[in-house]
């Protein structure tokens, strides 16, 4: 009966109650969305680089190198020469070294030039290996290299299948005015879904990348006979970065020192985990500001709810009088107001969770396609428990003022009745 009275009281003031619910739900939506997106982004970034010990590139900011080489965000302006890559690869502490070349795209999706070893040693998530859902890796031979391996996201989004031919474009923008249409790449394989930027990447061999650019250069110069092979160009070839795995973890710092002091050209080596930590430290201040703004908006909204209930006390004097006449104590009236606050807050929380869930469903494919950030669409995230508990406690505190006011009115009504 106690709950039924509270609900019927709110129904009698349904317009005001729903406006209050919508305002509280909107402020809660902002708070929950900020918390969930930042948490999901950290998880997505962290599981992408689990198998890489070092990333080597031309000297630049370490965040710029990390974002461009692993997350396909931005670009690297300078390159690493092929002899430098070979020097790194043959160091005694190095287990494997994978060259990668960036700068081309297909319908806005990045193209990654690399070697077949990439599919054998690259790890993501909890040290998971890349697996083919269909087909096989590209052939690295310079004369049979027009093959491409697609990430699962691209194959699904564009509807590509094995054996399909496609044309790559110069640059990394969504719209390109320079297409490498003189070379058509055939889909040789499609990777399994990884939940990383790999799903949004097209993979081709370095030799295929070179043949594509050499043919373009030959066409532009009028030389239709392409006679030089990939090995003839190893002395001038360059790559965007090198992903390095060391034989033992203690060797990571040795290799980083070796690269940073390399005399042949200015290079730098970054540790992905350290670079990610720097990224989160840079983002921490922004995250705190967003959370602070969200909390202040929520507090202002809860204060508005308290004001609404307080303003309604004069209108509800007759209701309180009836309750007192029926034998309700002042504490019953006090708890009734607090229960109304609790009901309003719970409905607002439920609505806010539905809003976050709906927005996540819409935002997930956009974030994965354009930024390589993968979020898990959850109705109830890991951080929701603490937020829900905190909001309920704060709302009950905010409800104390109208509840105390109702308690006093109940006392006065009881004295008048006597």
Short mmCIF file of C-alpha atoms in Angstrom, two decimals:
data_model
loop_
_atom_site.label_atom_id
_atom_site.label_comp_id
_atom_site.label_asym_id
_atom_site.label_seq_id
_atom_site.Cartn_x
_atom_site.Cartn_y
_atom_site.Cartn_z
CA UNK A 1 0.00 0.00 0.00
CA UNK A 2 2.88 2.33 0.82
CA UNK A 3 4.39 1.96 -2.69
CA UNK A 4 0.95 2.16 -4.31
CA UNK A 5 0.24 5.51 -2.60
CA UNK A 6 3.59 6.93 -3.80
CA UNK A 7 3.01 5.81 -7.40
CA UNK A 8 -0.60 7.11 -7.47
CA UNK A 9 0.62 10.43 -6.08
CA UNK A 10 3.13 10.72 -8.93
CA UNK A 11 0.51 9.71 -11.50
CA UNK A 12 -1.74 12.51 -10.29
CA UNK A 13 1.14 14.89 -11.13
CA UNK A 14 2.30 12.94 -14.19
CA UNK A 15 3.20 15.89 -16.41
CA UNK A 16 5.55 17.39 -13.83
CA UNK A 17 6.85 13.93 -12.93
CA UNK A 18 7.68 13.01 -16.53
CA UNK A 19 9.43 16.33 -17.15
CA UNK A 20 11.50 15.68 -14.03
CA UNK A 21 12.29 12.13 -15.18
CA UNK A 22 13.39 13.33 -18.63
CA UNK A 23 15.67 16.01 -17.20
CA UNK A 24 17.29 13.62 -14.70
CA UNK A 25 17.60 10.88 -17.35
CA UNK A 26 19.32 13.26 -19.77
CA UNK A 27 21.91 14.33 -17.20
CA UNK A 28 22.46 10.69 -16.21
CA UNK A 29 22.84 9.77 -19.89
CA UNK A 30 25.70 12.26 -20.25
CA UNK A 31 27.46 10.91 -17.15
CA UNK A 32 27.05 7.25 -18.13
CA UNK A 33 28.06 7.90 -21.76
CA UNK A 34 31.28 9.69 -20.79
CA UNK A 35 32.19 6.94 -18.34
CA UNK A 36 31.42 4.09 -20.74
CA UNK A 37 33.08 5.57 -23.83
CA UNK A 38 36.34 6.34 -22.01
CA UNK A 39 36.42 2.90 -20.42
CA UNK A 40 35.64 1.12 -23.69
CA UNK A 41 38.19 3.18 -25.63
CA UNK A 42 40.96 2.22 -23.18
CA UNK A 43 40.01 -1.44 -23.47
CA UNK A 44 39.92 -1.26 -27.27
CA UNK A 45 43.32 0.44 -27.51
CA UNK A 46 44.90 -1.89 -24.97
CA UNK A 47 43.95 -5.14 -26.73
CA UNK A 48 45.36 -3.96 -30.07
CA UNK A 49 49.07 -3.96 -29.19
CA UNK A 50 49.46 -6.95 -26.88
CA UNK A 51 52.03 -8.73 -29.06
CA UNK A 52 54.34 -5.84 -30.04
CA UNK A 53 57.36 -4.99 -27.88
CA UNK A 54 58.68 -2.02 -29.86
CA UNK A 55 57.54 0.21 -32.69
CA UNK A 56 60.35 1.77 -34.72
CA UNK A 57 59.85 4.79 -36.93
CA UNK A 58 61.36 8.10 -37.98
CA UNK A 59 61.81 10.58 -35.16
CA UNK A 60 58.51 12.18 -34.28
CA UNK A 61 56.18 12.24 -31.32
CA UNK A 62 55.74 8.77 -29.82
CA UNK A 63 51.96 9.18 -29.70
CA UNK A 64 51.91 10.15 -33.36
CA UNK A 65 53.91 7.04 -34.26
CA UNK A 66 51.74 4.78 -32.11
CA UNK A 67 48.42 6.09 -33.43
CA UNK A 68 49.50 6.00 -37.07
CA UNK A 69 51.22 2.61 -37.11
CA UNK A 70 48.84 0.63 -34.89
CA UNK A 71 45.52 2.45 -34.82
CA UNK A 72 45.63 3.96 -38.35
CA UNK A 73 44.87 7.39 -36.93
CA UNK A 74 46.89 10.17 -38.58
CA UNK A 75 50.02 9.48 -40.59
CA UNK A 76 53.81 9.41 -40.35
CA UNK A 77 55.56 12.06 -42.45
CA UNK A 78 58.97 10.34 -42.62
CA UNK A 79 60.01 6.76 -43.29
CA UNK A 80 62.51 4.08 -42.30
CA UNK A 81 64.96 2.96 -45.00
CA UNK A 82 65.21 -0.69 -45.99
CA UNK A 83 68.86 -1.06 -44.83
CA UNK A 84 67.87 0.30 -41.40
CA UNK A 85 65.03 -2.21 -41.23
CA UNK A 86 67.48 -5.01 -42.08
CA UNK A 87 69.90 -3.79 -39.42
CA UNK A 88 67.17 -3.91 -36.79
CA UNK A 89 65.88 -7.28 -37.98
CA UNK A 90 69.28 -8.96 -37.66
CA UNK A 91 70.04 -7.79 -34.13
CA UNK A 92 70.63 -10.75 -31.82
CA UNK A 93 67.90 -9.68 -29.38
CA UNK A 94 65.22 -9.44 -32.08
CA UNK A 95 62.85 -12.38 -32.51
CA UNK A 96 60.95 -10.84 -35.43
CA UNK A 97 60.64 -7.50 -37.18
CA UNK A 98 57.72 -6.67 -39.45
CA UNK A 99 57.96 -3.70 -41.83
CA UNK A 100 54.71 -1.87 -42.53
CA UNK A 101 53.97 0.74 -45.16
CA UNK A 102 51.00 3.10 -44.99
CA UNK A 103 49.68 5.90 -47.17
CA UNK A 104 47.13 4.26 -49.48
CA UNK A 105 43.47 3.47 -48.95
CA UNK A 106 40.34 1.92 -50.42
CA UNK A 107 37.03 3.75 -49.97
CA UNK A 108 38.39 5.41 -46.85
CA UNK A 109 39.82 2.22 -45.32
CA UNK A 110 43.62 2.15 -44.78
CA UNK A 111 45.90 -0.11 -46.81
CA UNK A 112 48.81 -1.76 -44.98
CA UNK A 113 51.79 -3.03 -46.95
CA UNK A 114 53.72 -5.73 -45.09
CA UNK A 115 55.18 -9.24 -45.33
CA UNK A 116 53.55 -12.64 -44.88
CA UNK A 117 55.29 -12.91 -41.50
CA UNK A 118 52.78 -10.34 -40.24
CA UNK A 119 50.05 -13.01 -40.21
CA UNK A 120 52.30 -15.48 -38.39
CA UNK A 121 53.66 -13.44 -35.48
CA UNK A 122 51.36 -10.48 -34.90
CA UNK A 123 49.29 -10.83 -31.71
CA UNK A 124 46.29 -8.94 -30.36
CA UNK A 125 44.05 -9.13 -27.30
CA UNK A 126 45.28 -11.80 -24.90
CA UNK A 127 48.20 -12.89 -27.14
CA UNK A 128 45.80 -14.18 -29.79
CA UNK A 129 47.10 -14.92 -33.29
CA UNK A 130 45.53 -13.75 -36.52
CA UNK A 131 43.44 -16.39 -38.26
CA UNK A 132 41.95 -16.63 -41.71
CA UNK A 133 38.19 -16.94 -41.86
CA UNK A 134 38.42 -17.59 -45.61
CA UNK A 135 41.20 -18.04 -48.14
CA UNK A 136 44.88 -17.51 -47.46
CA UNK A 137 47.54 -14.82 -47.13
CA UNK A 138 48.78 -12.94 -50.19
CA UNK A 139 51.66 -14.24 -52.29
CA UNK A 140 54.80 -12.18 -51.72
CA UNK A 141 56.37 -12.81 -55.15
CA UNK A 142 56.84 -9.52 -57.03
CA UNK A 143 55.37 -11.00 -60.21
CA UNK A 144 52.29 -12.45 -58.51
CA UNK A 145 51.66 -9.95 -55.76
CA UNK A 146 48.41 -8.20 -56.74
CA UNK A 147 46.57 -9.86 -53.87
CA UNK A 148 44.91 -8.40 -50.81
CA UNK A 149 43.81 -9.79 -47.44
CA UNK A 150 40.79 -8.03 -45.97
CA UNK A 151 39.91 -7.33 -42.38
CA UNK A 152 36.60 -8.85 -41.28
CA UNK A 153 34.91 -5.46 -40.90
CA UNK A 154 35.69 -4.38 -44.47
CA UNK A 155 34.52 -7.67 -45.98
CA UNK A 156 31.25 -7.42 -44.06
CA UNK A 157 30.65 -3.72 -44.68
CA UNK A 158 31.49 -3.71 -48.40
CA UNK A 159 30.27 -7.22 -49.13
CA UNK A 160 33.57 -8.40 -50.61
CA UNK A 161 34.27 -12.09 -51.23
CA UNK A 162 37.25 -14.21 -52.27
CA UNK A 163 38.41 -13.63 -55.84
CA UNK A 164 36.88 -10.18 -56.07
CA UNK A 165 39.01 -7.48 -57.71
CA UNK A 166 39.39 -3.99 -56.29
CA UNK A 167 41.39 -0.82 -56.95
CA UNK A 168 43.40 1.01 -54.31
CA UNK A 169 43.71 4.78 -54.01
CA UNK A 170 46.49 7.17 -53.05
CA UNK A 171 46.14 8.92 -49.72
CA UNK A 172 44.16 8.05 -46.60
CA UNK A 173 41.07 10.20 -47.07
CA UNK A 174 37.56 8.93 -47.64
CA UNK A 175 37.52 10.67 -51.02
CA UNK A 176 40.55 10.25 -53.28
CA UNK A 177 41.14 11.77 -56.70
CA UNK A 178 44.12 9.54 -57.46
CA UNK A 179 43.38 5.85 -58.00
CA UNK A 180 45.92 3.11 -58.76
CA UNK A 181 43.57 1.68 -61.39
CA UNK A 182 46.45 0.30 -63.48
CA UNK A 183 46.77 -2.54 -60.94
CA UNK A 184 43.78 -4.52 -59.69
CA UNK A 185 44.15 -6.47 -56.48
CA UNK A 186 42.37 -9.78 -55.99
CA UNK A 187 41.00 -10.75 -52.59
CA UNK A 188 43.00 -13.82 -51.50
CA UNK A 189 41.87 -14.02 -47.89
CA UNK A 190 39.59 -12.60 -45.22
CA UNK A 191 40.69 -12.47 -41.59
CA UNK A 192 38.57 -13.47 -38.63
CA UNK A 193 37.08 -10.71 -36.53
CA UNK A 194 39.56 -9.33 -33.96
CA UNK A 195 37.84 -6.27 -32.48
CA UNK A 196 40.89 -4.14 -33.41
CA UNK A 197 41.77 -1.75 -36.29
CA UNK A 198 42.91 -4.84 -38.22
CA UNK A 199 39.24 -5.45 -39.03
CA UNK A 200 39.17 -2.15 -40.92
CA UNK A 201 42.45 -2.63 -42.80
CA UNK A 202 43.39 -4.02 -46.22
CA UNK A 203 46.68 -5.94 -46.22
CA UNK A 204 48.92 -6.27 -49.29
CA UNK A 205 52.53 -7.33 -49.76
CA UNK A 206 55.36 -4.79 -49.90
CA UNK A 207 56.28 -6.12 -53.32
CA UNK A 208 52.71 -5.61 -54.49
CA UNK A 209 52.80 -2.08 -53.14
CA UNK A 210 56.04 -1.42 -54.99
CA UNK A 211 54.80 -2.92 -58.26
CA UNK A 212 51.70 -0.74 -58.02
CA UNK A 213 53.74 2.43 -57.58
CA UNK A 214 56.38 1.41 -60.13
CA UNK A 215 53.75 0.76 -62.78
CA UNK A 216 52.19 4.10 -62.03
CA UNK A 217 55.58 5.78 -62.39
CA UNK A 218 56.26 3.89 -65.63
CA UNK A 219 52.90 4.95 -67.10
CA UNK A 220 53.48 8.57 -66.14
CA UNK A 221 57.00 8.50 -67.70
CA UNK A 222 55.84 6.67 -70.84
CA UNK A 223 57.83 3.49 -70.07
CA UNK A 224 55.39 0.61 -70.53
CA UNK A 225 58.02 -2.10 -69.94
CA UNK A 226 58.40 -2.67 -66.24
CA UNK A 227 61.54 -4.80 -65.99
CA UNK A 228 62.99 -4.09 -62.56
CA UNK A 229 62.21 -6.44 -59.72
CA UNK A 230 61.56 -5.81 -56.08
CA UNK A 231 65.06 -6.91 -55.02
CA UNK A 232 66.62 -4.32 -57.29
CA UNK A 233 64.98 -1.61 -55.23
CA UNK A 234 65.73 -2.78 -51.73
CA UNK A 235 68.47 -0.14 -51.48
CA UNK A 236 65.95 2.70 -51.95
CA UNK A 237 62.81 1.18 -50.51
CA UNK A 238 61.33 2.72 -47.40
CA UNK A 239 58.67 1.68 -44.93
CA UNK A 240 56.50 3.72 -42.58
CA UNK A 241 57.42 1.80 -39.41
CA UNK A 242 58.73 -1.50 -38.09
CA UNK A 243 56.94 -3.63 -35.49
CA UNK A 244 59.47 -5.48 -33.36
CA UNK A 245 59.23 -8.49 -31.07
CA UNK A 246 62.20 -9.29 -28.82
CA UNK A 247 63.39 -12.66 -27.60
CA UNK A 248 63.24 -11.65 -23.93
CA UNK A 249 61.53 -8.76 -22.20
CA UNK A 250 64.76 -7.44 -20.70
CA UNK A 251 66.05 -6.90 -24.25
CA UNK A 252 63.34 -4.30 -24.96
CA UNK A 253 65.35 -1.47 -23.41
CA UNK A 254 68.54 -2.61 -25.13
CA UNK A 255 66.85 -2.48 -28.52
CA UNK A 256 65.22 0.84 -27.74
CA UNK A 257 68.62 2.30 -26.89
CA UNK A 258 70.14 0.79 -30.05
CA UNK A 259 67.47 2.37 -32.27
CA UNK A 260 67.47 5.75 -30.55
CA UNK A 261 71.27 5.96 -30.96
CA UNK A 262 71.28 4.61 -34.53
CA UNK A 263 73.82 6.60 -36.58
CA UNK A 264 72.68 5.92 -40.15
CA UNK A 265 69.43 7.89 -39.88
CA UNK A 266 67.34 9.53 -37.14
CA UNK A 267 65.06 6.83 -35.73
CA UNK A 268 63.12 6.28 -32.56
CA UNK A 269 61.71 3.21 -30.84
CA UNK A 270 58.70 3.38 -28.58
CA UNK A 271 57.24 0.85 -26.14
CA UNK A 272 53.49 0.64 -26.93
CA UNK A 273 52.43 0.24 -23.30
CA UNK A 274 54.42 3.29 -22.22
CA UNK A 275 53.04 5.34 -25.11
CA UNK A 276 49.49 4.31 -24.21
CA UNK A 277 50.10 5.34 -20.61
CA UNK A 278 51.19 8.76 -21.83
CA UNK A 279 48.06 8.95 -23.96
CA UNK A 280 45.80 8.17 -20.99
CA UNK A 281 47.66 10.72 -18.87
CA UNK A 282 47.03 13.36 -21.52
CA UNK A 283 43.39 12.35 -21.77
CA UNK A 284 42.93 12.10 -17.99
CA UNK A 285 42.51 15.84 -17.49
CA UNK A 286 39.92 16.03 -20.27
CA UNK A 287 38.14 12.98 -18.88
CA UNK A 288 38.03 14.54 -15.42
CA UNK A 289 36.65 17.80 -16.81
CA UNK A 290 33.92 15.95 -18.71
CA UNK A 291 33.03 13.89 -15.64
CA UNK A 292 33.00 16.99 -13.45
CA UNK A 293 30.67 18.80 -15.86
CA UNK A 294 28.43 15.72 -16.02
CA UNK A 295 28.29 15.46 -12.23
CA UNK A 296 27.50 19.17 -11.83
CA UNK A 297 24.72 18.93 -14.40
CA UNK A 298 23.33 15.89 -12.59
CA UNK A 299 23.46 17.66 -9.20
CA UNK A 300 21.69 20.68 -10.68
CA UNK A 301 18.99 18.41 -12.11
CA UNK A 302 18.51 16.56 -8.81
CA UNK A 303 18.31 19.90 -7.05
CA UNK A 304 15.60 20.87 -9.53
CA UNK A 305 13.72 17.68 -8.67
CA UNK A 306 13.96 18.58 -4.98
CA UNK A 307 12.69 22.08 -5.75
CA UNK A 308 9.75 20.66 -7.72
CA UNK A 309 8.73 18.44 -4.81
CA UNK A 310 9.17 21.28 -2.34
CA UNK A 311 7.01 23.60 -4.47
CA UNK A 312 4.29 20.96 -4.60
CA UNK A 313 3.96 20.76 -0.81
CA UNK A 314 1.41 23.61 -0.64
CA UNK A 315 -0.73 21.90 -3.28
CA UNK A 316 -0.45 18.61 -1.40
CA UNK A 317 -1.56 19.94 1.99
CA UNK A 318 -5.00 18.42 1.48
CA UNK A 319 -3.43 15.06 0.56
CA UNK A 320 -1.33 15.18 3.74
CA UNK A 321 -4.39 16.08 5.80
CA UNK A 322 -6.29 13.08 4.43
CA UNK A 323 -3.36 10.77 5.18
CA UNK A 324 -3.16 12.11 8.73
CA UNK A 325 -6.91 11.69 9.20
CA UNK A 326 -6.54 8.06 8.10
CA UNK A 327 -3.93 7.53 10.79
CA UNK A 328 -0.68 8.10 8.87
CA UNK A 329 2.15 9.33 11.10
CA UNK A 330 4.48 12.23 10.17
CA UNK A 331 7.22 9.65 9.54
CA UNK A 332 4.94 7.90 7.08
CA UNK A 333 4.60 11.18 5.14
CA UNK A 334 8.37 11.75 5.37
CA UNK A 335 9.10 8.29 3.94
CA UNK A 336 6.43 8.76 1.28
CA UNK A 337 8.23 11.79 -0.17
CA UNK A 338 11.58 9.98 -0.08
CA UNK A 339 9.99 7.00 -1.82
CA UNK A 340 8.70 9.31 -4.56
CA UNK A 341 12.23 10.63 -5.02
CA UNK A 342 13.51 7.06 -5.21
CA UNK A 343 10.89 6.07 -7.80
CA UNK A 344 11.63 9.12 -9.97
CA UNK A 345 15.36 8.42 -9.80
CA UNK A 346 15.03 4.70 -10.61
CA UNK A 347 12.84 5.41 -13.66
CA UNK A 348 15.35 8.08 -14.76
CA UNK A 349 18.24 5.62 -14.37
CA UNK A 350 16.44 2.98 -16.41
CA UNK A 351 15.66 5.48 -19.15
CA UNK A 352 19.26 6.74 -19.15
CA UNK A 353 20.61 3.19 -19.49
CA UNK A 354 18.28 2.58 -22.44
CA UNK A 355 19.49 5.83 -24.04
CA UNK A 356 23.16 4.89 -23.61
CA UNK A 357 22.49 1.41 -24.96
CA UNK A 358 20.69 2.81 -28.01
CA UNK A 359 23.37 5.39 -28.75
CA UNK A 360 26.07 2.69 -28.36
CA UNK A 361 24.35 0.54 -30.97
CA UNK A 362 24.38 3.47 -33.42
CA UNK A 363 27.89 4.70 -32.53
CA UNK A 364 29.68 1.31 -32.47
CA UNK A 365 29.92 0.81 -36.28
CA UNK A 366 30.83 4.48 -36.81
CA UNK A 367 33.67 4.37 -34.27
CA UNK A 368 34.99 1.07 -35.65
CA UNK A 369 34.81 2.15 -39.31
CA UNK A 370 36.35 5.61 -38.96
CA UNK A 371 38.54 5.44 -35.86
CA UNK A 372 39.31 1.76 -35.30
CA UNK A 373 37.80 1.97 -31.81
CA UNK A 374 35.63 -1.00 -30.89
CA UNK A 375 33.11 -0.76 -28.06
CA UNK A 376 31.10 -3.58 -26.57
CA UNK A 377 27.42 -2.72 -26.61
CA UNK A 378 26.26 -3.45 -23.07
CA UNK A 379 23.08 -2.46 -21.30
CA UNK A 380 24.80 -2.77 -17.91
CA UNK A 381 28.50 -1.88 -17.90
CA UNK A 382 31.10 -2.59 -15.24
CA UNK A 383 31.02 0.96 -13.82
CA UNK A 384 27.23 1.20 -13.60
CA UNK A 385 26.99 -0.27 -10.08
CA UNK A 386 28.94 2.54 -8.43
CA UNK A 387 27.19 5.24 -10.45
CA UNK A 388 23.71 3.87 -9.67
CA UNK A 389 24.48 3.57 -5.95
CA UNK A 390 25.95 7.09 -5.82
CA UNK A 391 23.03 8.64 -7.71
CA UNK A 392 20.46 6.95 -5.47
CA UNK A 393 22.20 8.15 -2.31
CA UNK A 394 22.57 11.73 -3.60
CA UNK A 395 18.93 11.82 -4.77
CA UNK A 396 17.71 10.70 -1.32
CA UNK A 397 19.84 13.43 0.26
CA UNK A 398 18.37 15.98 -2.16
CA UNK A 399 14.91 14.73 -1.21
CA UNK A 400 15.45 15.45 2.48
CA UNK A 401 14.34 19.08 2.23
CA UNK A 402 10.88 18.41 0.73
CA UNK A 403 10.53 15.34 3.00
CA UNK A 404 11.29 17.39 6.11
CA UNK A 405 8.88 20.07 4.93
CA UNK A 406 6.17 17.43 4.48
CA UNK A 407 6.97 16.05 7.95
CA UNK A 408 6.46 19.48 9.51
CA UNK A 409 3.19 19.98 7.61
CA UNK A 410 2.04 16.57 8.88
CA UNK A 411 2.83 17.57 12.48
CA UNK A 412 0.91 20.82 12.13
CA UNK A 413 -2.02 19.00 10.54
CA UNK A 414 -2.02 16.52 13.41
CA UNK A 415 -2.16 19.35 15.95
CA UNK A 416 -5.09 20.96 14.13
CA UNK A 417 -6.90 17.63 14.06
CA UNK A 418 -6.45 17.26 17.83
#
